XYZ file of C-alpha atoms in Angstrom:
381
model
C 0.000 0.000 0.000
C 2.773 2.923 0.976
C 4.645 2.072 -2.669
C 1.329 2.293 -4.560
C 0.654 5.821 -2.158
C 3.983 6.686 -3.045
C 3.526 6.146 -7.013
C 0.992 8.321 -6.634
C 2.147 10.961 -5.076
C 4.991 10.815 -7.328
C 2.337 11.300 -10.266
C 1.098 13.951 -8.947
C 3.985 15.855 -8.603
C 5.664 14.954 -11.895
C 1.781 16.100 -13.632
C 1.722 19.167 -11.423
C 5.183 20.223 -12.791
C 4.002 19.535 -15.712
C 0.844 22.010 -15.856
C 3.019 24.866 -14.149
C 3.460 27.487 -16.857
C 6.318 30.165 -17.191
C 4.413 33.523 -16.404
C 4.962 36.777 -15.428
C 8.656 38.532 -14.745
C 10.141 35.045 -14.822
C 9.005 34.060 -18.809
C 9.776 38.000 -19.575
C 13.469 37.721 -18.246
C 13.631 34.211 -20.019
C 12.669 35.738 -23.510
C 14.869 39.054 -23.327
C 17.494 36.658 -24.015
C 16.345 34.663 -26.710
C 17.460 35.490 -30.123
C 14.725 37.898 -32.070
C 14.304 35.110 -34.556
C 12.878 32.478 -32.234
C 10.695 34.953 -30.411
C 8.659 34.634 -33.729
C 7.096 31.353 -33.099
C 6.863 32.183 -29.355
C 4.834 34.660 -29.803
C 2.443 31.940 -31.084
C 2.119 30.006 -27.822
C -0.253 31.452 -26.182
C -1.391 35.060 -25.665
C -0.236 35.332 -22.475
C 3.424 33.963 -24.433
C 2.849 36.809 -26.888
C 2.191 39.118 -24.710
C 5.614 38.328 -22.450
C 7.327 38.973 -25.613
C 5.816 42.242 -26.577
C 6.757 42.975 -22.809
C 10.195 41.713 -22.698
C 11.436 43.433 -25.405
C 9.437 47.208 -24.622
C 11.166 46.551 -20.326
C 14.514 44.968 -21.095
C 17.420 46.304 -23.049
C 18.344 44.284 -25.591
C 21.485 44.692 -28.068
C 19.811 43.575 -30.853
C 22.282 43.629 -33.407
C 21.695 44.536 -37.296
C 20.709 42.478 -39.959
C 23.022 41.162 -43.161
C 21.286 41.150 -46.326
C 22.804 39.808 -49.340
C 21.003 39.278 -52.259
C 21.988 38.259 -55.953
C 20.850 38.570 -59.765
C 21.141 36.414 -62.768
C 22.970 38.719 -65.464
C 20.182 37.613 -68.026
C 16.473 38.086 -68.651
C 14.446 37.488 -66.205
C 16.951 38.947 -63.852
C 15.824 36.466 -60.915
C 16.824 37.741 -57.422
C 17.266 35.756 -54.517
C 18.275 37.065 -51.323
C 19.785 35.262 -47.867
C 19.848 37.132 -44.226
C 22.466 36.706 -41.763
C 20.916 37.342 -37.983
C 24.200 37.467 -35.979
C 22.579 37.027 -32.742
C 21.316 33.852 -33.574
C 24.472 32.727 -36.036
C 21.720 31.519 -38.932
C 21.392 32.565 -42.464
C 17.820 32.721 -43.177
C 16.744 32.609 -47.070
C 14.104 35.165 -47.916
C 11.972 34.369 -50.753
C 10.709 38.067 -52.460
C 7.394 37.702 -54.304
C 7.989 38.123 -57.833
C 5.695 40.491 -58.096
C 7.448 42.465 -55.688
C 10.821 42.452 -57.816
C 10.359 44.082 -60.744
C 12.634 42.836 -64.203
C 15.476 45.673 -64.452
C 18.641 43.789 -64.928
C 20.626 46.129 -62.937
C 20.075 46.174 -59.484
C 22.361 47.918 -56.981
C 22.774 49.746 -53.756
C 24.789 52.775 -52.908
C 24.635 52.781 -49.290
C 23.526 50.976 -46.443
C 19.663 50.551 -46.177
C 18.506 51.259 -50.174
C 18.270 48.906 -52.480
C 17.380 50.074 -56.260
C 16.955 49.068 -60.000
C 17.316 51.489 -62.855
C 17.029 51.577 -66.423
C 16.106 54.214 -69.504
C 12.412 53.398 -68.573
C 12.150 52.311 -64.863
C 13.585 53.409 -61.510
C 12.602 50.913 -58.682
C 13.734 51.256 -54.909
C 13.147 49.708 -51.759
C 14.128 50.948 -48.123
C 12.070 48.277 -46.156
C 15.000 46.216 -43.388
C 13.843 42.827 -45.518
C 13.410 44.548 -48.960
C 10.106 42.923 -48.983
C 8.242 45.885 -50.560
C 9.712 47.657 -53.752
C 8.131 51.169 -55.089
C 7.601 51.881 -58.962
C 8.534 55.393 -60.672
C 9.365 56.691 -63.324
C 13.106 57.186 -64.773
C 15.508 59.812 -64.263
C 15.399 62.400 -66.711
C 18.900 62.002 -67.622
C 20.045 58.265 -68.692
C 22.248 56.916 -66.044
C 24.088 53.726 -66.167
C 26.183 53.971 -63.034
C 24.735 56.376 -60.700
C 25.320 57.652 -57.161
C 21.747 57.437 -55.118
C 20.783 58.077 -51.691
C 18.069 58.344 -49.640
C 17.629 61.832 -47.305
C 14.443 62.269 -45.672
C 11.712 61.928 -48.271
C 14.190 62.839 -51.406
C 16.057 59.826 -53.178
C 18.851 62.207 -54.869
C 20.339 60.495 -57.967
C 24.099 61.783 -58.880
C 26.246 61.428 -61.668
C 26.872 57.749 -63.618
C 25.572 59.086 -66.596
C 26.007 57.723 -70.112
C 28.357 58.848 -72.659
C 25.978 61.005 -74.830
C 24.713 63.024 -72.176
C 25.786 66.613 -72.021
C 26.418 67.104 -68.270
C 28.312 64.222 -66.603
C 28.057 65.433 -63.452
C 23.578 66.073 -63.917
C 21.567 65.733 -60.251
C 18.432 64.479 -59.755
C 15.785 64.507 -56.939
C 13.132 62.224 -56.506
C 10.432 63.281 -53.658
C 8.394 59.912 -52.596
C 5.655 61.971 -51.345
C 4.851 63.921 -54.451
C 6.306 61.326 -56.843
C 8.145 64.012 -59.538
C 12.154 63.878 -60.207
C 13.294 67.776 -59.804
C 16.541 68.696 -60.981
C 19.411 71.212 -59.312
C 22.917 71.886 -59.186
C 25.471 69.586 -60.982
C 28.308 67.881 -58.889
C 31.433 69.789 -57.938
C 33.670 69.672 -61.238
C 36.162 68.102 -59.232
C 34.112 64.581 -59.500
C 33.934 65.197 -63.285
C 36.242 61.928 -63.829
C 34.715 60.100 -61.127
C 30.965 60.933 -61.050
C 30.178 56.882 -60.843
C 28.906 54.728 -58.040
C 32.704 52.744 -59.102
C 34.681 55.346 -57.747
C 32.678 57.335 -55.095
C 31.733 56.285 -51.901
C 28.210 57.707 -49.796
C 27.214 58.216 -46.472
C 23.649 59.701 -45.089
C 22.361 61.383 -41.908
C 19.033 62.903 -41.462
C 19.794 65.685 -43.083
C 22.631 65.331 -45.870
C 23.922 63.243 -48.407
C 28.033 63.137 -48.190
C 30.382 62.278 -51.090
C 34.230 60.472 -50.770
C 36.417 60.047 -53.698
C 37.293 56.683 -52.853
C 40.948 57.289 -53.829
C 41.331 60.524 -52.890
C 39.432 61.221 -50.343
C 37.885 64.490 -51.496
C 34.693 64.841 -49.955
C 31.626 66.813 -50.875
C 27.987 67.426 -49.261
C 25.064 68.203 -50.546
C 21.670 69.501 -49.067
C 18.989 68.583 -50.297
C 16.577 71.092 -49.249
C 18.269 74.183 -50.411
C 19.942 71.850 -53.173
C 23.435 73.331 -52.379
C 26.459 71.376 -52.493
C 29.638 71.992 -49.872
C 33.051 71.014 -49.279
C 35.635 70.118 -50.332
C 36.759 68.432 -47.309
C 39.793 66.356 -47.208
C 39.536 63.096 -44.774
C 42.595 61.113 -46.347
C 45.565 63.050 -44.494
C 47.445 59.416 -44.320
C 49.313 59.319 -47.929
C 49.907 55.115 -47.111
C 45.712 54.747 -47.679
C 44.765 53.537 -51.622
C 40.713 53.652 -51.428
C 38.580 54.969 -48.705
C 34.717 54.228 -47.814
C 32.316 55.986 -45.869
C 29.357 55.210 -43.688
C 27.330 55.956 -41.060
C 26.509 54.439 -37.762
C 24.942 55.399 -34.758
C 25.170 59.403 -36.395
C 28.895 58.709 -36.390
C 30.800 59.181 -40.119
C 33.547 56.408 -40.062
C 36.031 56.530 -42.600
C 37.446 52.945 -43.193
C 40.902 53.377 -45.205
C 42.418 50.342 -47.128
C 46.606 50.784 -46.713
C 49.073 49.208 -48.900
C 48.050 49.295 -51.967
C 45.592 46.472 -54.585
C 48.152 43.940 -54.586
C 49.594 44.113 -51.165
C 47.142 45.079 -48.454
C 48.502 46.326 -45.491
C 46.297 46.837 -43.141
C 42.389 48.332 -42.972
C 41.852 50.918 -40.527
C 38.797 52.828 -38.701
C 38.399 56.431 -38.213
C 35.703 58.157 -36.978
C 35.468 62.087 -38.650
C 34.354 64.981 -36.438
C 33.910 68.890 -37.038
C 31.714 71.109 -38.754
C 34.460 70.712 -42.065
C 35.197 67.401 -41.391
C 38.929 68.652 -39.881
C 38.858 65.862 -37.366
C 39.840 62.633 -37.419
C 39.961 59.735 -34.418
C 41.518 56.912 -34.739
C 39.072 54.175 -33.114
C 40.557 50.820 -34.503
C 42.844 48.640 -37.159
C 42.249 44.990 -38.728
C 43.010 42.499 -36.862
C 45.849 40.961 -39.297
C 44.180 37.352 -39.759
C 41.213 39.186 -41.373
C 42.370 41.255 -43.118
C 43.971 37.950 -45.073
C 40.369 36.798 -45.047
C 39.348 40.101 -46.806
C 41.702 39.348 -49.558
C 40.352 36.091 -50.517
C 41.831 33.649 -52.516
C 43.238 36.263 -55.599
C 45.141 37.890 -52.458
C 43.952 41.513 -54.163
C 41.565 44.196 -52.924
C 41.120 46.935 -55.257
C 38.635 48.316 -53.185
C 35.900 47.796 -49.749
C 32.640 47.491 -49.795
C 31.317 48.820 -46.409
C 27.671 48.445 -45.028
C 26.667 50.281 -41.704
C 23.595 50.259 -39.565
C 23.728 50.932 -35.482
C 27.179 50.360 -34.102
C 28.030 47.455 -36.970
C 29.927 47.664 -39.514
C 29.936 45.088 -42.427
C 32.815 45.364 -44.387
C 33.478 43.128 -47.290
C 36.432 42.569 -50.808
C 33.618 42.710 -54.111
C 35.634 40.819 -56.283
C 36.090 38.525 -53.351
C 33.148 38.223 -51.282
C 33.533 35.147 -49.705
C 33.762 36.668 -45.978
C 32.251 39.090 -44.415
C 34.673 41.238 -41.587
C 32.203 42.516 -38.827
C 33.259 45.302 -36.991
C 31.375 46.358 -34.044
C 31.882 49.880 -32.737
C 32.460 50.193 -28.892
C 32.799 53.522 -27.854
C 36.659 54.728 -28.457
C 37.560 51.194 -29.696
C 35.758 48.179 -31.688
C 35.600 44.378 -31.422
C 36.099 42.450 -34.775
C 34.913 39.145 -36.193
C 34.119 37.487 -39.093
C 31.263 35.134 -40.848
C 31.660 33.240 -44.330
C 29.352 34.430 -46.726
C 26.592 31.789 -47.167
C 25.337 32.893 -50.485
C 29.151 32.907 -52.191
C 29.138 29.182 -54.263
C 30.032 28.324 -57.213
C 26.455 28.650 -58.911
C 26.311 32.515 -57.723
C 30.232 33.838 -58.056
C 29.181 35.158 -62.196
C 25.900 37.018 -60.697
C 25.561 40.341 -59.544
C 25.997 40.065 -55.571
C 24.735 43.472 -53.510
C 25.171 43.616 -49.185
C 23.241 45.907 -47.241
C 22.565 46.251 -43.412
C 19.116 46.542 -41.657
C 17.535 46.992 -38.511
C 14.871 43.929 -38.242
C 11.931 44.266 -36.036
C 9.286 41.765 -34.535
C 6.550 43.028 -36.633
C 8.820 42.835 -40.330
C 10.017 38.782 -39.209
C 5.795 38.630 -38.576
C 5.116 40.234 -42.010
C 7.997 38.052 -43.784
C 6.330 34.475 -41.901
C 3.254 35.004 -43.030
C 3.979 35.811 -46.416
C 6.206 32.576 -46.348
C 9.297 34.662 -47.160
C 11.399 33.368 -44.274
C 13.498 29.495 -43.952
C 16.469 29.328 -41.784
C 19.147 27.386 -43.969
């Protein structure tokens, strides 16, 4: 009799475990660590599970850190894009699967700094500036025909800069967009000084809330321009180090960082970070260098970098070799200094090394990783 009142009490215990949910500050302080990317199908549960995630993340302060995006494009008609995301709090790549409808057929599709994605051609200029690039926006071309254009996103203007074609009377032409009214306005050309340069190939941009800023990659000559009273400033010089070959400029956290390649194509000597301060841009600090073991990853297998391509969103920093974009360097900005590391890029094989391959940086929310699942846009690889 005591070992069957025993069994049962043992029952009871083990079912009333069971039946005990997580609630309350407990199941918040559980979820504030989970990566964002599983909090999706917690928040499918229960409501009171959906609800402790809506709380967690509002009470708790969470680092979550910026999205990779890298998509791709088949050089010929149909121009089919596929697209991976990199979440590097969880360590996954996720493939996104765009609607086709969403994607319209311009074979060229690009992106000149860190959160715009766009596809031009003499009869079509498409954009997106969603974090998953889920939801593209239709307008007309540029006046001017452009083939390699500088474009950038400031406020409600998408300014379009230079890359024009040969025929074209002014290389250096300017173009605004305005999203709200939906007309292309024109103003004042480039400085002349970008005359031989005036192509997304050999400038490099950079965007705060209220200006669009210009780097001669090699030189280092750097412009702004306002968009509101369509004025254009500078020149600022930010490459005061003669040992630097090509230069890149971003953003992050309202900080312009200057990232300098030294050496020179065939013999990369190091990569450093700068940040740039001062009403003229007079000021620059020093906040880190390349650790030397990836900066041999940057070079890839050809050993060369000709130039970087640099995506930046929060205190990250995505740097990466185009011709060899195998690895991605992460650099992630901590106050004077910055920590490095690296991840290999999933979508580099052998199928995708002759398409067009484009990197850009977002901040993902709860409510876009909602969007993408029920769309069916999402599958962790």
């Amino acid at each position: 009799m005591a070992e069957v009142q025993t069994q049962n009490i043992k029952s009871k215990v083990e079912e009333d475990q069971q039946e005990a949910p997580l609630y309350g500050d407990i199941l918040e302080s559980i979820l504030s660590h989970v990566p964002l990317l599983h909090l999706v199908p917690a928040c499918h549960v229960s409501k009171s599970w959906s609800h402790a995630v809506s709380s967690s993340l509002r009470h708790f302060h969470r680092n979550i850190k910026p999205w990779l995006i890298v998509l791709t494009q088949t050089t010929r008609y149909p121009y089919v894009t596929s697209a991976r995301a990199y979440d590097p709090s969880s360590h996954v790549w996720i493939d996104i699967h765009p609607q086709p409808s969403d994607i319209p057929s311009i074979p060229i599709l690009r992106s000149s700094h860190s959160t715009l994605l766009y596809m031009l051609s003499p009869s079509k200029f498409a954009f997106s500036t969603d974090p998953l690039h889920h939801t593209w926006h239709n307008a007309a071309a540029p006046l001017v025909w452009r083939t390699d254009p500088i474009v950038a996103v400031v406020g409600h203007r998408i300014i379009v800069a230079g890359g024009t074609c040969d025929y074209e009377d002014d290389p250096l032409a300017v173009e605004i967009y305005d999203v709200t009214t939906r007309t292309w306005d024109t103003c004042d050309s480039m400085p002349a000084i970008f005359k031989d340069s005036a192509a997304s190939t050999w400038l490099s941009v950079a965007v705060d809330d209220s200006k669009m800023y210009v780097t001669e990659k090699i030189s280092g000559v750097t412009y702004s321009f306002d968009p509101n009273s369509k004025a254009w400033f500078g020149p600022y010089d930010l490459l005061t180090d003669g040992s630097v070959f090509s230069s890149v400029i971003g953003f992050a956290n309202g900080r312009l960082i200057l990232v300098g390649a030294v050496g020179n194509a065939e013999n990369l000597m190091g990569v450093k970070v700068w940040e740039v301060k001062g009403a003229s841009l007079e000021r620059k600090e020093m906040i880190g260098e390349m650790p030397a073991e990836m900066a041999e990853k940057l070079k890839g297998e050809s050993g060369c970098v000709t130039s970087i391509g640099m995506s930046c969103m929060g205190n990250s920093v995505c740097l990466h070799n185009p011709a060899e974009p195998a690895e991605m360097i992460l650099c992630e900005l901590e106050g004077v200094g910055c920590r490095w590391g690296s991840v290999h890029n999933d979508v580099v094989n052998d199928g995708s090394r002759m398409q067009r391959l484009v990197v850009t940086c977002s901040n993902v929310g709860l409510p876009d990783l909602h969007k993408a699942v029920q769309v069916g846009a999402l599958r962790i690889v």
